[in-house]
PDB file of C-alpha atoms in Angstrom:
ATOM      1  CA  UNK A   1      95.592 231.586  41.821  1.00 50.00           C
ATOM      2  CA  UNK A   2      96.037 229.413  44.850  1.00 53.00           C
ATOM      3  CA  UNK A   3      95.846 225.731  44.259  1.00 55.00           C
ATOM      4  CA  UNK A   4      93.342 224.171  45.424  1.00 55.00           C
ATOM      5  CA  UNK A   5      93.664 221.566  47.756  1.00 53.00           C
ATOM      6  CA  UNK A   6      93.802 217.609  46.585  1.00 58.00           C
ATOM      7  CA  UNK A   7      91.024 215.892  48.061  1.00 57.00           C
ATOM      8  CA  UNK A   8      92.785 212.718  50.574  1.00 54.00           C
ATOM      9  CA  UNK A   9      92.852 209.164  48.434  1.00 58.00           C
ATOM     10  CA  UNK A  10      90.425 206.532  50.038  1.00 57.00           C
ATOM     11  CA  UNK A  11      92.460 204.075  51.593  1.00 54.00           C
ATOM     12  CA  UNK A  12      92.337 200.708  49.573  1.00 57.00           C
ATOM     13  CA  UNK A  13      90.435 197.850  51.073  1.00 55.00           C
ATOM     14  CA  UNK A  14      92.331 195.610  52.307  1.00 52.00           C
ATOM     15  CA  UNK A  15      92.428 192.858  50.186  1.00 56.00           C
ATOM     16  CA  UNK A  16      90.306 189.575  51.308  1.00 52.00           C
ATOM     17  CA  UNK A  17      92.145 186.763  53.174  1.00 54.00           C
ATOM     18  CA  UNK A  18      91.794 183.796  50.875  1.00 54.00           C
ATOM     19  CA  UNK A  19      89.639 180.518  52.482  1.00 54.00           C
ATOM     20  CA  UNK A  20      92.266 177.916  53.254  1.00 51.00           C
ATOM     21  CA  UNK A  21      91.942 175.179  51.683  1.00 57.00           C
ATOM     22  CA  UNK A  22      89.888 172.318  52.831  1.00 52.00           C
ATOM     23  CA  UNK A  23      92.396 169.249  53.748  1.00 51.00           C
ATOM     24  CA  UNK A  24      91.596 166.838  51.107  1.00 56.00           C
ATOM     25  CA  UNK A  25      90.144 163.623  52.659  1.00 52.00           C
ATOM     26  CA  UNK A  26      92.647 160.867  53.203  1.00 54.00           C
ATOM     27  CA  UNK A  27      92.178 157.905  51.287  1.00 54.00           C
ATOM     28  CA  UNK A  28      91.617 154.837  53.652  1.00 51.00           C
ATOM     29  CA  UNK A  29      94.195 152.610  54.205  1.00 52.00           C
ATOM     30  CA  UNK A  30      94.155 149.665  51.944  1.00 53.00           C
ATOM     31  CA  UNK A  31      93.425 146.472  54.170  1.00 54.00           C
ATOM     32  CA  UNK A  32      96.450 144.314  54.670  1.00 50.00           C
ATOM     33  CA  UNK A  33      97.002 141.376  52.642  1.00 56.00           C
ATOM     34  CA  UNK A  34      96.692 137.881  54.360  1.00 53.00           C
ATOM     35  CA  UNK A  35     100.159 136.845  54.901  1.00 53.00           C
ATOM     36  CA  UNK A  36     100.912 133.620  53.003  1.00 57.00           C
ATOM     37  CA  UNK A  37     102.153 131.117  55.317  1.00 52.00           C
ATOM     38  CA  UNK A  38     105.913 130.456  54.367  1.00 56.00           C
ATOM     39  CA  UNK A  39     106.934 127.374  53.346  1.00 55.00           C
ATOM     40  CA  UNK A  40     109.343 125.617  55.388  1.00 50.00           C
ATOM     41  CA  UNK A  41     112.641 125.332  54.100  1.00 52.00           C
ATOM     42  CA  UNK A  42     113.304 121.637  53.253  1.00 50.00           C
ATOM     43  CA  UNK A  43     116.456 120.544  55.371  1.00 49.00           C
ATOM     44  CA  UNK A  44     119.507 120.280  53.382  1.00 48.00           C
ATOM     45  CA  UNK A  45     121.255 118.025  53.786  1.00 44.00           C
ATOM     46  CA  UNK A  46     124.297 119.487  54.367  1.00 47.00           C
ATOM     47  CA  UNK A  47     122.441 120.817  57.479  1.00 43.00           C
ATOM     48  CA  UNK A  48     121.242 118.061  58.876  1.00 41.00           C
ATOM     49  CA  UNK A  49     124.483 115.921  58.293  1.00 46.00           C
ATOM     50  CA  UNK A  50     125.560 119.213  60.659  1.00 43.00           C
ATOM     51  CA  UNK A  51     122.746 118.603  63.301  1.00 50.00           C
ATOM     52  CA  UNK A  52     123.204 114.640  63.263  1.00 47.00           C
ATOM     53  CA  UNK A  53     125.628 113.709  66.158  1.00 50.00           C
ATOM     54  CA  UNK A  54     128.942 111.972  65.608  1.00 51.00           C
ATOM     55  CA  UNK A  55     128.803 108.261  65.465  1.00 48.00           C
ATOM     56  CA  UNK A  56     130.607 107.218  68.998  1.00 46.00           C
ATOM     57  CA  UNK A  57     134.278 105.534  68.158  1.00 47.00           C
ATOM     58  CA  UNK A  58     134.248 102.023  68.600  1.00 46.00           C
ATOM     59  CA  UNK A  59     136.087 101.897  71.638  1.00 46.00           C
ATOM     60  CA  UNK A  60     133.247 104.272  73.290  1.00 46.00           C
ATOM     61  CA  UNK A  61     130.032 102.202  71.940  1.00 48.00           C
ATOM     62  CA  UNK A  62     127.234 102.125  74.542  1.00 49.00           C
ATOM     63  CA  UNK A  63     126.110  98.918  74.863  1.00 48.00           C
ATOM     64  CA  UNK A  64     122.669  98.503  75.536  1.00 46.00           C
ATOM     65  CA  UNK A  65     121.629  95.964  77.876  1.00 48.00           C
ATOM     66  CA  UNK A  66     118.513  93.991  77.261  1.00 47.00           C
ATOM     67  CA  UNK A  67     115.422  94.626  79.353  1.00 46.00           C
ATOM     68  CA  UNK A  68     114.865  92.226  82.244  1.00 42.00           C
ATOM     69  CA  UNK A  69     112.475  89.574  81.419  1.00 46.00           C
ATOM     70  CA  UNK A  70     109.332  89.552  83.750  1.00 44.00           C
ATOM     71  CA  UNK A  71     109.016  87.430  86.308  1.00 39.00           C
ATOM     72  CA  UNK A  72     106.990  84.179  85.532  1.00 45.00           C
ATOM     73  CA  UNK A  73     103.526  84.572  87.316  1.00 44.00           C
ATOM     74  CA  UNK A  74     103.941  82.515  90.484  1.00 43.00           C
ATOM     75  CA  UNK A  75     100.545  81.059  91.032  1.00 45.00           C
ATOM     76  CA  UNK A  76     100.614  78.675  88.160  1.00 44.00           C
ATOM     77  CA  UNK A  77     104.138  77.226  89.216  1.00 45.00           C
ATOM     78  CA  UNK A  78     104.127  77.283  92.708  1.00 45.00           C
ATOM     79  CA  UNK A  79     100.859  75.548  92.070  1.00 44.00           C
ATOM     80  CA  UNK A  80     102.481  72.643  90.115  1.00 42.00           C
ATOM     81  CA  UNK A  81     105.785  72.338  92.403  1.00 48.00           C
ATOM     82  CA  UNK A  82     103.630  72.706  95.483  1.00 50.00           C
ATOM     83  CA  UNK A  83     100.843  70.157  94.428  1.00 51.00           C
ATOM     84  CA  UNK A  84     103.493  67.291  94.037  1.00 46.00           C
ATOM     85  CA  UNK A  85     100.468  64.474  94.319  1.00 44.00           C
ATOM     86  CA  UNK A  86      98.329  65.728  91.434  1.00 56.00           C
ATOM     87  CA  UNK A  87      99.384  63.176  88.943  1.00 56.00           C
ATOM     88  CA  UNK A  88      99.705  60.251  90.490  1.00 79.00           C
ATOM     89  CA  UNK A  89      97.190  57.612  90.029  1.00 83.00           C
ATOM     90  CA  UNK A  90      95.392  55.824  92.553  1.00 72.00           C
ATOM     91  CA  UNK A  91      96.685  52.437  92.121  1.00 68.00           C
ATOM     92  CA  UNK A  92     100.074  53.564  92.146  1.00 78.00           C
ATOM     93  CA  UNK A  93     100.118  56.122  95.548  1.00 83.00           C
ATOM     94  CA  UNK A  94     103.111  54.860  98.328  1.00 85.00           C
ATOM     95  CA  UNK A  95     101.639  52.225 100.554  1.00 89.00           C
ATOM     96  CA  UNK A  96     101.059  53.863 104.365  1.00 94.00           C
ATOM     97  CA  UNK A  97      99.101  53.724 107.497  1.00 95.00           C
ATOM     98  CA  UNK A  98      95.591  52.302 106.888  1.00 95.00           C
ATOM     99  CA  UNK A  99      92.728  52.638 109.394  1.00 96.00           C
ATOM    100  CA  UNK A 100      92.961  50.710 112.357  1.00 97.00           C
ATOM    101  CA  UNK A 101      97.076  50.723 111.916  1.00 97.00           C
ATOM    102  CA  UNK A 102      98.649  52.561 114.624  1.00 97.00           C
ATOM    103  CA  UNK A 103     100.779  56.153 114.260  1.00 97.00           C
ATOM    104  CA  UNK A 104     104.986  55.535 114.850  1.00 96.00           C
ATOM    105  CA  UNK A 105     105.449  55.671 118.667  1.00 94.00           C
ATOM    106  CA  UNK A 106     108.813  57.628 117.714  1.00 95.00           C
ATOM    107  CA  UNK A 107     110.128  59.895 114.969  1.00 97.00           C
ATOM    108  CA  UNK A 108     112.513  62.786 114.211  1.00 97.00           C
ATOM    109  CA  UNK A 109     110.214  65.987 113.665  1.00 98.00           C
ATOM    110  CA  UNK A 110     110.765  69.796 114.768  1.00 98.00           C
ATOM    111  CA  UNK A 111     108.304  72.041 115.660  1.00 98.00           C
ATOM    112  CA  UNK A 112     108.458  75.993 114.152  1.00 98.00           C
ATOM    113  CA  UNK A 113     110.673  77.238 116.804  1.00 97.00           C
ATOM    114  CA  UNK A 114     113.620  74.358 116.079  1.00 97.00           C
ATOM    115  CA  UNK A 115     112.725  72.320 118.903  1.00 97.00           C
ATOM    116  CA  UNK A 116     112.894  68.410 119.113  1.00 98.00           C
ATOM    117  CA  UNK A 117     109.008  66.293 118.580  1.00 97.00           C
ATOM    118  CA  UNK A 118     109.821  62.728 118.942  1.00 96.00           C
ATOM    119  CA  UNK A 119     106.996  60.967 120.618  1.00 95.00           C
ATOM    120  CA  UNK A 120     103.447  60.173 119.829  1.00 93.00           C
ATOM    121  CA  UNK A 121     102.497  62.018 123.490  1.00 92.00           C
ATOM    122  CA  UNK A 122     104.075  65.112 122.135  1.00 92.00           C
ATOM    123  CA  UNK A 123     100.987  65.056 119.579  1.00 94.00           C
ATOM    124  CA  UNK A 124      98.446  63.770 121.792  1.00 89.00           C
ATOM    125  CA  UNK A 125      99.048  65.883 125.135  1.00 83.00           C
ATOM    126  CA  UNK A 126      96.085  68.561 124.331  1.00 73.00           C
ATOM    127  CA  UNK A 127      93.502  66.267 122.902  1.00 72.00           C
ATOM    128  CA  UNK A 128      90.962  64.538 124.912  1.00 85.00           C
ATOM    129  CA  UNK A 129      90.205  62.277 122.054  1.00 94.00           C
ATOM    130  CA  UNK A 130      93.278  62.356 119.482  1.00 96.00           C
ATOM    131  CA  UNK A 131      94.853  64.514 117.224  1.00 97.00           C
ATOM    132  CA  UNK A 132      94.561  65.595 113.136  1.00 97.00           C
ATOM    133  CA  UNK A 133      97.774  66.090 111.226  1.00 98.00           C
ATOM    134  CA  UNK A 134      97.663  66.993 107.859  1.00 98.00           C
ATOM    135  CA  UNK A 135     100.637  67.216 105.070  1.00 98.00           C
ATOM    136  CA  UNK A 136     100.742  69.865 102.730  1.00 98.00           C
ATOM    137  CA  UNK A 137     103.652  69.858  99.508  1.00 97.00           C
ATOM    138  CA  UNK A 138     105.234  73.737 100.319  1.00 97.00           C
ATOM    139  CA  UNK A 139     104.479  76.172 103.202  1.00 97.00           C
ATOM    140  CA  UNK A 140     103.424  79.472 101.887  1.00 97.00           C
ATOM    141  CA  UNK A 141     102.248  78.697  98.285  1.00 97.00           C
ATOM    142  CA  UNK A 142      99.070  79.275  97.282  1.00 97.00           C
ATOM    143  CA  UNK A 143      97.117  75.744  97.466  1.00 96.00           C
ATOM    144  CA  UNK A 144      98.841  74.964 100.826  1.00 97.00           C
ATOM    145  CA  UNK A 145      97.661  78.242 102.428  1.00 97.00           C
ATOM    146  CA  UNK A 146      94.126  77.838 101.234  1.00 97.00           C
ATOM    147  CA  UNK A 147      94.824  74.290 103.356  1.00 98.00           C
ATOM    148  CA  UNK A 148      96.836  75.562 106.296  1.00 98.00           C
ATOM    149  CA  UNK A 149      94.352  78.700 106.567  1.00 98.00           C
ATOM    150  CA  UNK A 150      91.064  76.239 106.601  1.00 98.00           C
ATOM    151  CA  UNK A 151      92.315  74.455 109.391  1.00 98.00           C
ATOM    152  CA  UNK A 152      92.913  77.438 111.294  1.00 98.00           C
ATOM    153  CA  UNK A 153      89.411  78.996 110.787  1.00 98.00           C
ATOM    154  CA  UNK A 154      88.151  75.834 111.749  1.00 98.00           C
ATOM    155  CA  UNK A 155      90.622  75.490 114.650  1.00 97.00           C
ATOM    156  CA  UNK A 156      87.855  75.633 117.673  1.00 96.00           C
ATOM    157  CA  UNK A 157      85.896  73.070 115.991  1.00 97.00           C
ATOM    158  CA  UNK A 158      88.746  70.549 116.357  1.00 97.00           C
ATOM    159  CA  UNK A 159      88.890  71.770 119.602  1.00 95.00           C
ATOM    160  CA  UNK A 160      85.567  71.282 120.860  1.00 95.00           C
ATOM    161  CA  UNK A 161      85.438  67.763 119.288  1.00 96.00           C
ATOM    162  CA  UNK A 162      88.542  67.270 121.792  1.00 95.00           C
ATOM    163  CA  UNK A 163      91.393  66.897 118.563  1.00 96.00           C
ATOM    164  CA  UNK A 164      94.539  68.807 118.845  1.00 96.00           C
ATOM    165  CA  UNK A 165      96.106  69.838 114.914  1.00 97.00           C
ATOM    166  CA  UNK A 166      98.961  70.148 113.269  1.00 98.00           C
ATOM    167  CA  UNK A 167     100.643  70.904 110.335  1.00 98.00           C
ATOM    168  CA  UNK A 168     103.845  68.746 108.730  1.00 98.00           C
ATOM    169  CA  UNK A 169     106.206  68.977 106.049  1.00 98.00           C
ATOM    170  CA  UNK A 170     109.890  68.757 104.476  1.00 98.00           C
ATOM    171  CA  UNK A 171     110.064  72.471 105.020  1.00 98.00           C
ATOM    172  CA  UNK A 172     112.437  74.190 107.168  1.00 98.00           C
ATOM    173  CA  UNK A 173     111.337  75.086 110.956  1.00 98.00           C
ATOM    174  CA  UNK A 174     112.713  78.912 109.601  1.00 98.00           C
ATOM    175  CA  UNK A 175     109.641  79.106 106.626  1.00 98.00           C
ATOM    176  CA  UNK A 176     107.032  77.326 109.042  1.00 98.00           C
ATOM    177  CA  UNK A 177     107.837  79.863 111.556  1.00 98.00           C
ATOM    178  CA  UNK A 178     107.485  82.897 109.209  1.00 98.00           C
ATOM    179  CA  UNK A 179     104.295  81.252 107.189  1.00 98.00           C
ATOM    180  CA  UNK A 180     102.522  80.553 110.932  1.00 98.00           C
ATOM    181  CA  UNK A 181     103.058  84.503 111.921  1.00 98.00           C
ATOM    182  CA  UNK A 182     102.300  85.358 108.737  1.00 98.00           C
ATOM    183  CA  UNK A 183      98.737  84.077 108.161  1.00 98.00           C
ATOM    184  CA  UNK A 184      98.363  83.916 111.976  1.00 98.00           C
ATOM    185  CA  UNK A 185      98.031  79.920 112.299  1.00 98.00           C
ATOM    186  CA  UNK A 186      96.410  78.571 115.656  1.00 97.00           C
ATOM    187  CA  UNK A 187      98.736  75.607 115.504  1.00 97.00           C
ATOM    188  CA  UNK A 188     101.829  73.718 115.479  1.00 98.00           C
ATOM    189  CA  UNK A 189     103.319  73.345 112.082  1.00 98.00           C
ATOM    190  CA  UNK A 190     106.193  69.935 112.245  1.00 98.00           C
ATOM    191  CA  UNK A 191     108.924  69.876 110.074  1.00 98.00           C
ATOM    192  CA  UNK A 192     109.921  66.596 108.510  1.00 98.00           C
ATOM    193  CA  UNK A 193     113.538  67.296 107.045  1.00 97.00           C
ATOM    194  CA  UNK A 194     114.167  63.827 106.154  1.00 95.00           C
ATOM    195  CA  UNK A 195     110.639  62.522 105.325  1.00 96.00           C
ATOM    196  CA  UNK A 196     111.204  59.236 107.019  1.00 96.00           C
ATOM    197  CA  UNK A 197     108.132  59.844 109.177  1.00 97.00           C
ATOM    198  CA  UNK A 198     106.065  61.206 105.696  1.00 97.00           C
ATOM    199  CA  UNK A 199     106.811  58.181 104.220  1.00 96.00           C
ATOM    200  CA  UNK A 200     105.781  55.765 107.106  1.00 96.00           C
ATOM    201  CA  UNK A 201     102.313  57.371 106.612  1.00 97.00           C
ATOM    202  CA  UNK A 202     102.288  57.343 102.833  1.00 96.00           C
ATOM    203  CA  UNK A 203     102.493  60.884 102.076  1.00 96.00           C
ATOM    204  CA  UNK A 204     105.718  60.957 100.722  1.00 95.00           C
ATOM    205  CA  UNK A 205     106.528  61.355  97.214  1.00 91.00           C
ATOM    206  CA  UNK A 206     110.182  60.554  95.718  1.00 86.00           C
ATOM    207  CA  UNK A 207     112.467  61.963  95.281  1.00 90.00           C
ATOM    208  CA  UNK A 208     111.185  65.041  97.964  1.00 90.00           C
ATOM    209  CA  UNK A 209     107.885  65.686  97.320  1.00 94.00           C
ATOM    210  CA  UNK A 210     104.711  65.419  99.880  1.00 96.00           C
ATOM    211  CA  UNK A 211     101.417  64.437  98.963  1.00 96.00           C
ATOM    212  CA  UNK A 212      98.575  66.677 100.238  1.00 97.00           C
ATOM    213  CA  UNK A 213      96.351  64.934 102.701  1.00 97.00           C
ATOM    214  CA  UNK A 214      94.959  64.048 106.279  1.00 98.00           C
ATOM    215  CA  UNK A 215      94.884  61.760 108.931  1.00 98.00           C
ATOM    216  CA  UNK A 216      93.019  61.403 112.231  1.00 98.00           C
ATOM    217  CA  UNK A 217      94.132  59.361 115.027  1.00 97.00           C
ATOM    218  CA  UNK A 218      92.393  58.469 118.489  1.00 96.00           C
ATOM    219  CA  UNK A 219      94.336  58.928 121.739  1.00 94.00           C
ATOM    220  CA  UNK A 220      95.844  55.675 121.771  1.00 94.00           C
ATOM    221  CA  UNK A 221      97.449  56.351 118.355  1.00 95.00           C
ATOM    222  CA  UNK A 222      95.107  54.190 116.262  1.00 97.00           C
ATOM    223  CA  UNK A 223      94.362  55.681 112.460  1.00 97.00           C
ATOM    224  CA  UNK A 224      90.388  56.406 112.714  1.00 98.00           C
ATOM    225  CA  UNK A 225      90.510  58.609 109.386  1.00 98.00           C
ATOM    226  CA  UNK A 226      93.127  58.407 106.207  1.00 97.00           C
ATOM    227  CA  UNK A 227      92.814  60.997 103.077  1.00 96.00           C
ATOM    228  CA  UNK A 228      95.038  60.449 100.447  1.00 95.00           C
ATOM    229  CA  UNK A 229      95.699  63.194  97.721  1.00 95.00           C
ATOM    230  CA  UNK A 230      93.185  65.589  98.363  1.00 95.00           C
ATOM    231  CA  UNK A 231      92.139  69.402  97.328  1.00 96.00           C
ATOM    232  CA  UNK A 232      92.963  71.513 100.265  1.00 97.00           C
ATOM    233  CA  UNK A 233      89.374  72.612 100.553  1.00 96.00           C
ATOM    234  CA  UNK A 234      88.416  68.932 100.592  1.00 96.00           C
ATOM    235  CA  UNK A 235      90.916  68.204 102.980  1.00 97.00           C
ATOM    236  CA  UNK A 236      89.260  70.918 105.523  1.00 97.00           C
ATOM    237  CA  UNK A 237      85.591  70.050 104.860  1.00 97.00           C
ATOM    238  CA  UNK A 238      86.270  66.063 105.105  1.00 97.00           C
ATOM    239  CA  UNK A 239      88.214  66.510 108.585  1.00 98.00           C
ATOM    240  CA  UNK A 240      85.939  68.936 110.076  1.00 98.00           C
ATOM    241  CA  UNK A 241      83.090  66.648 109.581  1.00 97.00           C
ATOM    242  CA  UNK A 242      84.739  63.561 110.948  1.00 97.00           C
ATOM    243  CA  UNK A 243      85.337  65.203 113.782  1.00 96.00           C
ATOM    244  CA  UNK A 244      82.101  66.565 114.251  1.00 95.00           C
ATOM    245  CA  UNK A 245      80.280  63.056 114.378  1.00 90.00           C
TER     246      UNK A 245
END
């Protein structure tokens, strides 16, 4: 008998693609630690005997030079050297001119520029009624410009009253020269190098110093005013109102 025919096998089912696997979660990264501040190293010594610089030989040693003292502050001692009358007493001040005495008809004075004064018209030519001279210790210090700049403020007054002015003492014609440009004096400023004429009117003080003070003579010569050892505003203020009378 014929065989009869096998039936066809069912195919097989393909089997199921397993699920992948879910990643697993990561785990979150741990927070970093503070990091501990190191400690410094303490120097050896060896190091720093390494680091420190040779000692110079002897023969190469710097030597330092001491800083420059400061200069002294001027005002103080140009005010004692320049005020040369400030101690003397009274009783004891050079004997000179006295009112009613008459000025030297002659003496040995330069003006600023280096040129010859040796007559009593020489002082008197621009004054109708007489002239003012006034001493003063050391041109260009601080008391003796407060002086020399009063009478030059007060320069028309003089002036107007008919007095010419002037300015005398042991300096050099050189510093009056420089000290009348300088502060812009309206007058003559004398130079006594010897003192002999200082002395006559008894402003001199030994062995080179000049007392600080005033005088006033008429046109004939004759001493109207004398101030002895004065302050140089006193000095101004005392002139200016002789004059003015």
């Amino acid at each position: 008998e014929p065989k009869e025919p096998k039936e066809p096998k069912e195919p097989k089912a393909p089997k199921a693609e397993k699920e992948p696997k879910a990643p697993k979660a990561e785990k979150p990264a741990a927070k970093p630690k503070a990091a501990k501040p190191e400690k410094p190293e303490a120097a050896k010594p060896e190091a720093a005997k390494a680091e420190a610089p040779a000692a110079p030989a002897a023969e190469e040693k710097m030597v330092v030079e001491p800083a420059a003292a400061a200069a002294p502050a001027p005002s103080k001692e140009a005010e004692m050297k320049e005020d040369s009358s400030k101690d003397i007493p009274v009783e004891a001040l050079p004997k000179g001119l006295s009112k009613g005495e008459k000025f030297p008809p002659s003496f040995d004075l330069l003006d600023s520029e280096g040129k010859p004064v040796t007559t009593l018209a020489a002082l008197t030519c621009d004054g109708t009624k007489g002239f003012v001279i006034f001493t003063y210790p050391k041109a260009n210090t601080p008391g003796c410009t407060t002086q020399a700049c009063g009478f030059s403020d007060n320069y028309q007054a003089f002036q107007d009253a008919g007095y010419n002015v002037f300015g005398m003492s042991r300096d050099k014609p050189n510093s009056q020269k420089n000290w009348k440009v300088k502060k812009e004096l309206k007058y003559e400023l004398l130079s006594d190098l010897k003192g002999d004429l200082l002395k006559k009117l008894g402003t001199a003080k030994a062995p080179a110093g000049v007392i600080r003070s005033h005088l006033i003579m008429n046109k004939e010569g004759v001493v109207v005013d004398v101030q002895i050892q004065v302050s140089p505003a006193k000095s101004i203020k005392e002139a200016v109102a002789f004059v003015k009378k």
